[in-house]
Coordinates of C-alpha atoms in Angstrom, one line a residue:
M1 CA 20.8 23.9 15.9
A2 CA 18.5 25.3 13.2
G3 CA 21.3 27.6 12.0
G4 CA 23.6 25.0 10.7
T5 CA 25.5 21.7 11.3
S6 CA 27.9 22.8 14.1
G7 CA 30.4 20.4 15.5
E8 CA 28.5 20.2 18.8
A9 CA 25.2 19.4 17.0
R10 CA 27.0 16.8 14.9
A11 CA 28.4 15.2 18.0
V12 CA 25.0 15.0 19.7
H13 CA 23.6 13.4 16.5
E14 CA 26.3 10.8 16.2
G15 CA 26.2 10.0 19.9
I16 CA 22.4 9.2 19.8
L17 CA 22.8 7.0 16.7
R18 CA 25.8 5.2 18.3
R19 CA 23.8 4.5 21.4
Q20 CA 20.8 3.3 19.4
S21 CA 23.0 0.9 17.5
A22 CA 24.5 -0.5 20.7
R23 CA 21.2 -0.8 22.6
E24 CA 18.3 -1.5 20.2
S25 CA 17.3 -4.8 18.7
A26 CA 18.8 -6.1 15.5
A27 CA 15.2 -6.1 14.1
R28 CA 15.2 -2.3 13.8
T29 CA 14.4 -1.3 10.2
Y30 CA 14.0 2.4 9.2
A31 CA 16.8 3.4 11.5
R32 CA 19.3 1.4 9.4
A33 CA 18.5 3.1 6.1
L34 CA 17.7 6.6 7.5
P35 CA 20.4 7.5 10.0
I36 CA 18.8 10.7 11.1
V37 CA 17.7 12.0 14.6
P38 CA 14.5 14.0 14.3
V39 CA 14.1 16.7 16.9
R40 CA 11.4 19.0 15.3
A41 CA 8.9 18.6 12.6
R42 CA 6.1 20.5 10.9
G43 CA 4.1 19.4 7.8
L44 CA 6.4 17.9 5.3
T45 CA 9.6 19.0 7.0
I46 CA 11.7 17.3 9.6
E47 CA 14.7 18.9 11.3
G48 CA 17.5 16.6 12.6
A49 CA 19.7 16.9 15.7
D50 CA 22.5 17.9 13.4
G51 CA 20.5 20.9 12.1
R52 CA 19.8 19.4 8.6
R53 CA 16.2 19.7 7.2
Y54 CA 14.5 17.0 5.2
L55 CA 11.3 16.7 3.1
D56 CA 9.5 13.7 4.7
C57 CA 7.9 11.4 2.0
L58 CA 7.7 8.5 4.5
S59 CA 5.1 10.2 6.7
G60 CA 5.3 7.6 9.4
A61 CA 4.8 4.8 6.9
G62 CA 1.6 6.6 5.7
T63 CA 0.4 7.5 9.2
L64 CA 0.6 11.3 8.9
A65 CA -2.2 12.3 6.5
L66 CA -1.8 15.9 7.6
G67 CA 1.9 15.8 8.0
H68 CA 3.8 16.4 11.3
N69 CA 2.2 18.4 14.1
H70 CA -0.7 19.8 12.1
P71 CA -2.5 22.6 14.1
V72 CA -5.9 20.9 14.1
V73 CA -4.3 17.8 15.5
L74 CA -2.3 19.6 18.2
E75 CA -5.4 21.6 19.2
A76 CA -7.5 18.4 19.5
V77 CA -4.8 16.8 21.7
R78 CA -4.5 20.0 23.9
R79 CA -8.2 20.1 24.5
V80 CA -8.2 16.6 25.9
L81 CA -5.2 17.2 28.0
D82 CA -6.6 20.5 29.4
S83 CA -10.1 19.0 30.1
G84 CA -8.8 16.6 32.7
A85 CA -10.4 13.6 30.8
P86 CA -8.9 10.2 31.4
L87 CA -6.3 9.3 28.8
S88 CA -6.8 5.5 28.7
V89 CA -10.3 4.0 29.3
L90 CA -10.2 0.4 28.0
D91 CA -13.5 0.1 26.0
L92 CA -15.6 2.4 28.2
A93 CA -17.8 4.9 26.4
T94 CA -16.5 8.5 26.5
P95 CA -17.5 11.7 24.7
V96 CA -14.2 11.6 22.9
K97 CA -14.8 8.1 21.6
D98 CA -18.4 9.0 20.6
A99 CA -17.2 11.9 18.5
F100 CA -14.6 9.7 16.8
V101 CA -17.0 7.0 15.9
T102 CA -19.6 9.5 14.7
E103 CA -17.0 11.1 12.4
L104 CA -15.7 7.7 11.2
F105 CA -19.1 6.4 10.3
R106 CA -19.8 9.7 8.4
T107 CA -16.9 8.7 6.0
L108 CA -17.7 5.0 5.4
P109 CA -18.7 3.6 2.0
P110 CA -22.4 3.6 1.3
G111 CA -24.0 0.4 2.4
L112 CA -21.7 -0.1 5.3
A113 CA -22.2 3.1 7.4
D114 CA -25.8 2.5 8.1
R115 CA -25.4 -1.1 9.2
S116 CA -21.9 -1.4 10.7
R117 CA -20.3 -2.1 14.0
V118 CA -16.9 -1.0 15.2
Q119 CA -14.4 -2.9 17.3
F120 CA -11.5 -1.0 18.9
C121 CA -8.3 -3.1 18.8
G122 CA -4.8 -2.9 20.2
P123 CA -3.2 0.2 18.7
A124 CA -1.4 -1.5 15.9
G125 CA -2.9 -2.3 12.5
T126 CA -1.7 -5.9 12.7
D127 CA -3.9 -6.4 15.8
A128 CA -6.9 -5.2 13.7
V129 CA -6.1 -7.7 11.0
E130 CA -6.0 -10.4 13.7
A131 CA -9.4 -9.2 14.9
A132 CA -10.8 -9.3 11.3
L133 CA -9.6 -12.8 10.7
K134 CA -11.0 -14.0 14.1
L135 CA -14.3 -12.3 13.4
V136 CA -15.0 -13.9 10.0
R137 CA -14.0 -17.3 11.3
T138 CA -16.4 -17.0 14.2
A139 CA -19.2 -15.7 12.0
T140 CA -18.9 -18.4 9.3
G141 CA -17.7 -21.3 11.4
R142 CA -15.0 -21.9 8.7
T143 CA -11.3 -21.5 9.1
G144 CA -9.6 -21.0 5.7
I145 CA -8.5 -17.5 4.5
L146 CA -7.9 -16.3 0.9
A147 CA -5.1 -13.8 0.5
F148 CA -2.9 -12.6 -2.3
T149 CA 0.7 -12.8 -3.5
G150 CA 2.6 -9.7 -2.5
A151 CA 0.3 -8.9 0.4
Y152 CA 1.4 -7.3 3.6
H153 CA -1.0 -7.3 6.6
G154 CA 1.3 -7.1 9.6
M155 CA 3.8 -9.0 11.7
T156 CA 1.8 -10.9 14.3
A157 CA 1.2 -14.6 13.6
G158 CA -2.2 -14.5 11.9
A159 CA -1.5 -11.3 9.9
L160 CA 1.9 -12.6 8.8
A161 CA 0.4 -15.9 7.7
A162 CA -1.8 -13.9 5.3
S163 CA 1.1 -11.8 4.0
G164 CA 3.2 -12.6 1.0
G165 CA 6.4 -13.4 3.0
A166 CA 4.8 -16.0 5.3
P167 CA 7.3 -18.8 6.1
D168 CA 4.5 -21.5 6.3
V169 CA 1.6 -22.0 4.0
Q170 CA -1.5 -21.5 6.2
V171 CA -3.5 -19.4 3.8
T172 CA -4.5 -20.0 0.2
R173 CA -2.5 -17.7 -2.2
L174 CA -4.2 -16.0 -5.1
P175 CA -2.6 -14.0 -7.9
Y176 CA -2.8 -10.2 -7.5
P177 CA -3.1 -8.5 -10.9
Q178 CA -0.3 -6.1 -12.0
D179 CA 1.1 -4.9 -15.2
Y180 CA 4.8 -4.7 -15.0
R181 CA 5.4 -8.1 -13.4
C182 CA 2.1 -9.8 -14.3
P183 CA 2.2 -13.4 -13.0
F184 CA 0.8 -14.5 -16.4
G185 CA 3.2 -12.5 -18.5
V186 CA 0.5 -10.3 -20.2
G187 CA -0.6 -7.5 -17.9
G188 CA -3.5 -5.1 -18.5
P189 CA -7.2 -6.1 -18.4
H190 CA -6.3 -9.6 -19.8
G191 CA -3.9 -10.3 -17.0
A192 CA -6.5 -9.2 -14.4
E193 CA -9.1 -11.4 -16.1
L194 CA -6.7 -14.4 -15.8
A195 CA -6.2 -13.7 -12.1
A196 CA -9.9 -13.4 -11.5
R197 CA -10.7 -16.6 -13.4
W198 CA -8.0 -18.4 -11.4
T199 CA -9.7 -17.4 -8.2
E200 CA -13.1 -18.3 -9.4
T201 CA -12.0 -21.7 -10.6
L202 CA -10.2 -22.5 -7.4
L203 CA -13.3 -21.8 -5.4
D204 CA -15.7 -23.7 -7.6
D205 CA -13.5 -26.8 -8.4
P206 CA -14.5 -29.5 -5.9
R207 CA -11.0 -31.0 -6.3
S208 CA -9.0 -27.8 -5.9
G209 CA -8.0 -28.7 -2.4
V210 CA -9.4 -25.3 -1.2
P211 CA -12.6 -25.7 0.9
L212 CA -15.0 -22.8 1.2
P213 CA -13.0 -20.2 3.2
A214 CA -14.0 -18.0 6.2
G215 CA -13.0 -14.8 4.3
M216 CA -10.9 -13.1 1.6
I217 CA -8.5 -10.3 2.7
L218 CA -7.0 -7.9 0.2
E219 CA -5.4 -4.5 -0.1
P220 CA -7.0 -2.1 -2.7
V221 CA -3.5 -0.9 -3.4
Q222 CA -0.6 -3.2 -2.3
G223 CA 1.8 -1.0 -0.4
E224 CA 4.7 -3.1 0.8
G225 CA 4.1 -5.3 -2.2
G226 CA 5.4 -2.5 -4.5
V227 CA 2.6 0.1 -4.8
I228 CA 0.3 -1.9 -7.0
P229 CA -3.2 -0.6 -7.5
A230 CA -5.9 -3.2 -8.0
P231 CA -7.9 -2.7 -11.2
D232 CA -11.4 -1.4 -10.3
D233 CA -13.1 -4.0 -12.4
W234 CA -11.1 -6.8 -10.8
L235 CA -12.0 -5.6 -7.4
R236 CA -15.6 -5.5 -8.3
R237 CA -15.2 -9.1 -9.6
M238 CA -13.7 -10.2 -6.3
R239 CA -16.7 -8.5 -4.5
R240 CA -19.2 -10.3 -6.7
L241 CA -17.6 -13.8 -6.4
T242 CA -17.2 -13.5 -2.6
A243 CA -20.8 -12.3 -2.2
D244 CA -22.2 -15.1 -4.4
R245 CA -20.4 -17.7 -2.2
S246 CA -21.1 -16.0 1.2
I247 CA -17.4 -15.3 1.7
P248 CA -16.9 -12.1 3.8
L249 CA -14.6 -9.7 2.0
I250 CA -12.0 -7.9 4.2
A251 CA -10.5 -4.7 2.8
D252 CA -7.2 -3.8 4.5
E253 CA -7.2 0.0 4.3
I254 CA -4.5 0.5 6.9
Q255 CA -2.3 2.3 4.5
T256 CA -4.7 3.3 1.8
G257 CA -7.4 5.0 3.9
V258 CA -8.2 8.6 4.8
G259 CA -7.7 10.1 1.3
R260 CA -4.3 8.6 0.5
T261 CA -5.2 7.2 -2.9
G262 CA -7.4 10.0 -4.1
A263 CA -10.7 8.8 -2.5
F264 CA -11.5 8.7 1.2
W265 CA -11.2 4.9 1.2
A266 CA -9.5 3.1 -1.7
V267 CA -12.5 0.9 -2.2
D268 CA -14.5 4.0 -3.1
H269 CA -12.7 4.1 -6.5
S270 CA -14.5 0.9 -7.6
G271 CA -17.7 1.4 -5.7
V272 CA -17.1 -1.8 -3.7
T273 CA -18.6 -2.2 -0.2
P274 CA -16.6 -4.8 1.7
D275 CA -18.0 -6.7 4.7
V276 CA -15.1 -5.8 6.9
M277 CA -12.7 -2.8 6.8
V278 CA -9.4 -2.9 8.7
L279 CA -8.3 0.7 9.6
S280 CA -5.2 2.1 11.4
K281 CA -2.3 4.5 10.7
A282 CA -3.9 7.8 9.5
I283 CA -7.2 7.3 11.5
G284 CA -5.3 8.1 14.7
G285 CA -4.1 11.5 13.4
S286 CA -0.4 10.4 14.0
L287 CA -1.1 8.6 17.3
P288 CA -1.6 4.8 17.7
L289 CA -5.2 3.7 16.9
A290 CA -6.7 0.7 15.1
V291 CA -10.2 -0.5 14.5
I292 CA -12.2 -2.8 12.4
V293 CA -15.6 -1.8 11.0
Y294 CA -17.9 -4.6 9.8
R295 CA -21.4 -5.5 8.7
D296 CA -23.7 -5.9 11.7
D297 CA -24.8 -9.5 10.9
L298 CA -21.2 -10.6 11.5
D299 CA -21.3 -9.3 15.0
V300 CA -21.7 -12.8 16.7
W301 CA -18.7 -13.1 18.9
Q302 CA -18.8 -13.2 22.7
P303 CA -17.8 -10.4 25.1
G304 CA -14.0 -10.4 25.4
A305 CA -13.5 -12.4 22.2
H306 CA -11.0 -9.7 21.1
A307 CA -9.7 -7.3 23.7
G308 CA -6.6 -5.2 24.5
T309 CA -5.5 -2.9 27.3
F310 CA -4.6 0.0 25.0
R311 CA -7.7 0.2 22.9
G312 CA -9.0 3.2 24.7
N313 CA -6.4 5.8 23.6
Q314 CA -8.3 9.0 24.1
L315 CA -5.6 11.3 22.6
A316 CA -5.5 9.2 19.4
M317 CA -9.3 9.3 19.1
A318 CA -9.3 13.1 19.5
A319 CA -6.5 13.5 17.0
G320 CA -8.2 11.0 14.7
T321 CA -11.5 12.9 14.8
A322 CA -9.8 16.1 13.9
T323 CA -7.9 14.4 11.0
L324 CA -10.9 12.7 9.5
A325 CA -13.0 15.8 9.7
Y326 CA -10.2 18.0 8.2
V327 CA -9.6 15.6 5.3
R328 CA -13.3 15.4 4.6
E329 CA -14.2 19.1 4.9
N330 CA -11.2 20.3 2.9
G331 CA -11.4 17.9 0.0
L332 CA -8.0 16.5 0.6
A333 CA -8.8 13.2 -1.1
E334 CA -9.7 15.0 -4.3
R335 CA -6.5 17.1 -3.9
A336 CA -4.5 13.9 -3.5
A337 CA -6.0 12.5 -6.7
A338 CA -5.2 15.6 -8.8
L339 CA -1.7 16.2 -7.4
G340 CA -0.8 12.5 -7.5
A341 CA -1.9 12.3 -11.1
R342 CA 0.4 15.2 -12.0
M343 CA 3.3 13.7 -10.1
L344 CA 2.9 10.3 -11.8
I345 CA 2.9 12.0 -15.3
Q346 CA 6.1 13.8 -14.4
L347 CA 7.7 10.7 -12.9
A348 CA 6.9 8.7 -16.0
E349 CA 9.6 10.7 -17.7
L350 CA 12.1 8.8 -15.6
T351 CA 11.3 5.6 -17.5
R352 CA 12.3 7.3 -20.7
A353 CA 15.4 9.1 -19.3
F354 CA 16.9 6.3 -17.3
P355 CA 16.9 2.6 -18.4
C356 CA 17.2 1.7 -14.7
V357 CA 13.7 2.9 -14.0
G358 CA 11.5 0.0 -15.0
D359 CA 8.1 1.3 -14.0
V360 CA 6.3 4.2 -12.3
R361 CA 2.9 3.5 -10.8
G362 CA 0.5 4.4 -8.0
R363 CA -2.8 6.0 -7.1
G364 CA -3.2 9.4 -5.5
L365 CA -0.3 10.2 -3.2
M366 CA 0.7 6.6 -2.9
I367 CA 3.5 6.4 -5.6
G368 CA 6.2 3.8 -6.5
V369 CA 9.2 4.0 -8.7
E370 CA 10.7 0.5 -9.5
L371 CA 14.4 0.3 -10.1
V372 CA 15.7 -2.5 -12.4
D373 CA 18.9 -3.7 -13.9
P374 CA 18.6 -3.2 -17.7
D375 CA 22.0 -4.8 -18.3
A376 CA 21.3 -8.1 -16.5
D377 CA 20.4 -11.3 -18.2
H378 CA 16.6 -11.2 -18.6
T379 CA 15.9 -14.4 -20.5
A380 CA 15.2 -16.5 -17.4
S381 CA 12.2 -14.3 -16.6
R382 CA 10.7 -14.3 -20.1
P383 CA 7.1 -15.8 -20.1
A384 CA 6.9 -19.3 -21.6
S385 CA 5.3 -19.6 -25.0
V386 CA 2.0 -21.5 -25.4
A387 CA 1.7 -24.5 -27.7
D388 CA -1.5 -24.8 -29.6
E389 CA -3.3 -28.0 -30.6
G390 CA -1.2 -28.4 -33.7
G391 CA 2.1 -28.1 -31.9
D392 CA 2.9 -24.5 -33.1
I393 CA 4.4 -22.1 -30.6
R394 CA 2.6 -18.8 -29.8
E395 CA 3.5 -16.0 -27.5
P396 CA 1.0 -15.3 -24.7
G397 CA -1.6 -12.9 -25.9
A398 CA -1.6 -14.2 -29.5
P399 CA -5.0 -15.2 -31.0
G400 CA -6.2 -18.5 -29.7
D401 CA -4.4 -18.3 -26.3
L402 CA -6.0 -18.3 -22.9
G403 CA -7.3 -14.8 -23.6
D404 CA -9.3 -15.9 -26.6
S405 CA -13.1 -15.5 -26.2
R406 CA -13.5 -19.2 -26.8
Y407 CA -12.0 -19.6 -23.3
F408 CA -13.1 -16.5 -21.6
G409 CA -16.4 -14.9 -22.7
D410 CA -17.7 -11.5 -21.7
C411 CA -17.3 -11.2 -18.0
G412 CA -19.4 -8.0 -17.8
D413 CA -19.3 -5.5 -15.0
A414 CA -17.1 -3.1 -17.0
R415 CA -18.6 0.0 -15.4
A416 CA -18.0 3.5 -16.7
G417 CA -15.2 5.2 -14.9
G418 CA -13.2 2.0 -14.2
T419 CA -9.6 1.5 -15.1
G420 CA -10.3 -1.0 -17.9
G421 CA -12.9 -3.7 -18.2
L422 CA -12.3 -7.4 -17.5
S423 CA -14.2 -8.5 -20.6
A424 CA -11.9 -10.4 -22.9
T425 CA -14.1 -9.2 -25.8
A426 CA -13.6 -5.5 -24.9
A427 CA -10.1 -5.3 -26.3
R428 CA -7.2 -7.6 -27.2
P429 CA -4.5 -7.9 -24.6
E430 CA -1.5 -5.6 -24.8
P431 CA 1.7 -7.2 -26.3
T432 CA 3.7 -9.2 -23.9
R433 CA 6.6 -7.3 -22.4
T434 CA 9.4 -8.8 -20.3
P435 CA 10.3 -6.8 -17.2
C436 CA 13.9 -6.2 -16.4
P437 CA 15.3 -7.9 -13.2
A438 CA 14.7 -6.0 -10.0
A439 CA 17.7 -4.0 -8.7
P440 CA 17.4 -3.7 -4.9
D441 CA 21.0 -2.4 -4.5
L442 CA 20.3 0.4 -7.0
A443 CA 17.0 1.3 -5.2
A444 CA 19.0 1.5 -1.9
A445 CA 21.5 3.7 -3.7
V446 CA 18.7 6.0 -4.8
Q447 CA 17.4 6.1 -1.2
R448 CA 20.8 7.1 0.0
E449 CA 21.1 9.8 -2.7
C450 CA 17.7 11.1 -1.7
L451 CA 18.7 11.4 1.9
Q452 CA 21.9 13.3 0.9
R453 CA 19.6 15.8 -0.9
G454 CA 17.3 16.1 2.1
L455 CA 14.5 13.8 0.9
I456 CA 13.2 10.9 3.0
V457 CA 11.7 8.0 1.0
E458 CA 10.9 4.4 1.8
L459 CA 11.7 1.2 -0.1
G460 CA 9.2 -1.6 -0.8
G461 CA 8.2 -4.2 -3.3
R462 CA 8.9 -7.9 -3.7
H463 CA 12.6 -7.4 -3.9
A464 CA 12.9 -4.0 -2.0
S465 CA 13.5 -2.4 -5.4
V466 CA 10.6 0.1 -5.3
V467 CA 11.2 3.7 -4.1
R468 CA 8.0 4.8 -2.4
L469 CA 6.5 8.2 -2.0
L470 CA 3.9 8.7 0.8
P471 CA 3.9 12.5 1.3
P472 CA 1.2 14.1 3.5
L473 CA -2.0 15.1 1.8
T474 CA -1.2 18.7 2.7
I475 CA 1.9 18.9 0.5
S476 CA 1.9 22.0 -1.6
D477 CA 2.6 22.2 -5.4
E478 CA 5.9 23.9 -4.7
Q479 CA 6.9 21.1 -2.2
A480 CA 5.8 18.5 -4.7
T481 CA 8.1 20.0 -7.3
A482 CA 11.0 20.0 -4.8
V483 CA 10.4 16.3 -4.1
L484 CA 10.3 15.4 -7.7
D485 CA 13.5 17.4 -8.4
R486 CA 15.4 15.8 -5.6
L487 CA 14.2 12.3 -6.5
T488 CA 15.2 12.9 -10.2
D489 CA 18.7 14.1 -9.2
A490 CA 19.0 11.1 -6.9
V491 CA 18.1 8.6 -9.7
A492 CA 20.5 10.3 -12.0
A493 CA 23.3 10.1 -9.5
A494 CA 22.6 6.4 -8.7
A495 CA 22.4 5.6 -12.4
R496 CA 25.7 7.3 -13.1
H497 CA 27.3 5.2 -10.4
H498 CA 25.7 2.1 -11.7
R499 CA 27.0 2.6 -15.2
S500 CA 30.5 3.4 -14.0
H501 CA 30.8 0.2 -12.1
G502 CA 29.8 -2.3 -14.8
P503 CA 31.0 -3.4 -18.2
H504 CA 30.1 -1.0 -21.0
E505 CA 30.7 -3.2 -24.0
Q506 CA 28.0 -5.3 -25.7
R507 CA 25.2 -3.9 -23.5
Q508 CA 21.7 -4.5 -24.7
P509 CA 18.7 -2.9 -23.0
C510 CA 16.1 -5.4 -22.0
P511 CA 12.9 -5.6 -24.2
A512 CA 10.9 -3.5 -21.8
Q513 CA 13.3 -0.6 -22.2
R514 CA 13.6 -1.1 -26.0
A515 CA 9.8 -1.1 -26.3
G516 CA 9.6 2.2 -24.4

């Protein structure tokens, strides 16, 4: 099959896809947008049953830190298989588990490694989120949870309730800072400050309707929410206000961990030490594994308070140990930071070349390209003006608005090396910009064009309008160039199709594009 797309190979490919469609649940997701049948894979490359080869920038939704079938992972799995060791052991102690925990603790943020406990959960990240929520509720005796708009923490009941798409309001929602679609219409440090002050006021106002919660859960970079990195100073602010109020802080590092964002754990960028870390995906070295690591004084639950039959996956622990050690010993987090920064700089050119690319953002090798409709009516999404005491109208960010130092004084904690201080006196907010409406159909078209060019990408974001890149940390410079070339070609093709199917007269680019 590797030699080409023969009729026989194509028939096998189409037959498998046809049977999948007839037999599997309507809830299937990736299979709908990516009609491929992988049969072999190594590193960044996947080969389908039809003989086609693809560059995989989905990486098992971020699971494959070392790419497909990395030699150190395969060797670790073979050693366990050849040793005769049991493959599933519930929560019994084994040498394989001991080695995994030792390596995991070696990587933890300072302040947590020397006083932490680990709980092995069911093999999915969502079960680890459930365990974390259960833990802080047991430890504090409180029930409420603080979570953020745009969050994604899993699909089980408790995890889904803390996610941005929850159908019922069971968790208090807080604004997550972002620049392109800032909930306050300002972006930058000023928008992050408004988000932080909203949270602080909600907790301290006795009439807010939000009693002291059991915990706060957040993603240091929102993944499914649209690849939105949290500002370092804002994250430090969340750590400070939760610590001051004895609210355990839960960092969901399921997708951001093990070097993905350019640090071993995404909280390392800000120097924050959470009370609980939720870990899955890459920690299993491509196999199912999920744990929570937490401060030892929270370890108050009873035996069996959180259990699961498949929490003793020995192959995943061995693969995870090998992956954690390889990332640490070979500086792959630092490599992800450097390569990711270069890729972001090159991708930023898309915002200038194509009006349909509204924003490019990310951290390390967790990158998002947001597709927008520059021709749509944007007036409905424009931030409201603010009336001052004399009745005049001011745009947000003008002198005397909510960002004025009369309302927000120096918030401090603007540490060196951060991504911008939260102090309102440090700098005036950036001018308000209006984002163009999201274009999910165009993003889907870009994904299809990528697949035709042999590039696998994921879609995410609030409106499924963000093309996401999650390549393995082992991606080479040459492979990164190939990924960017194929993505650029795909955007160009989708943009041409978009232009050819709409009215050409009297088009005006939205303000965000004019400003660029």
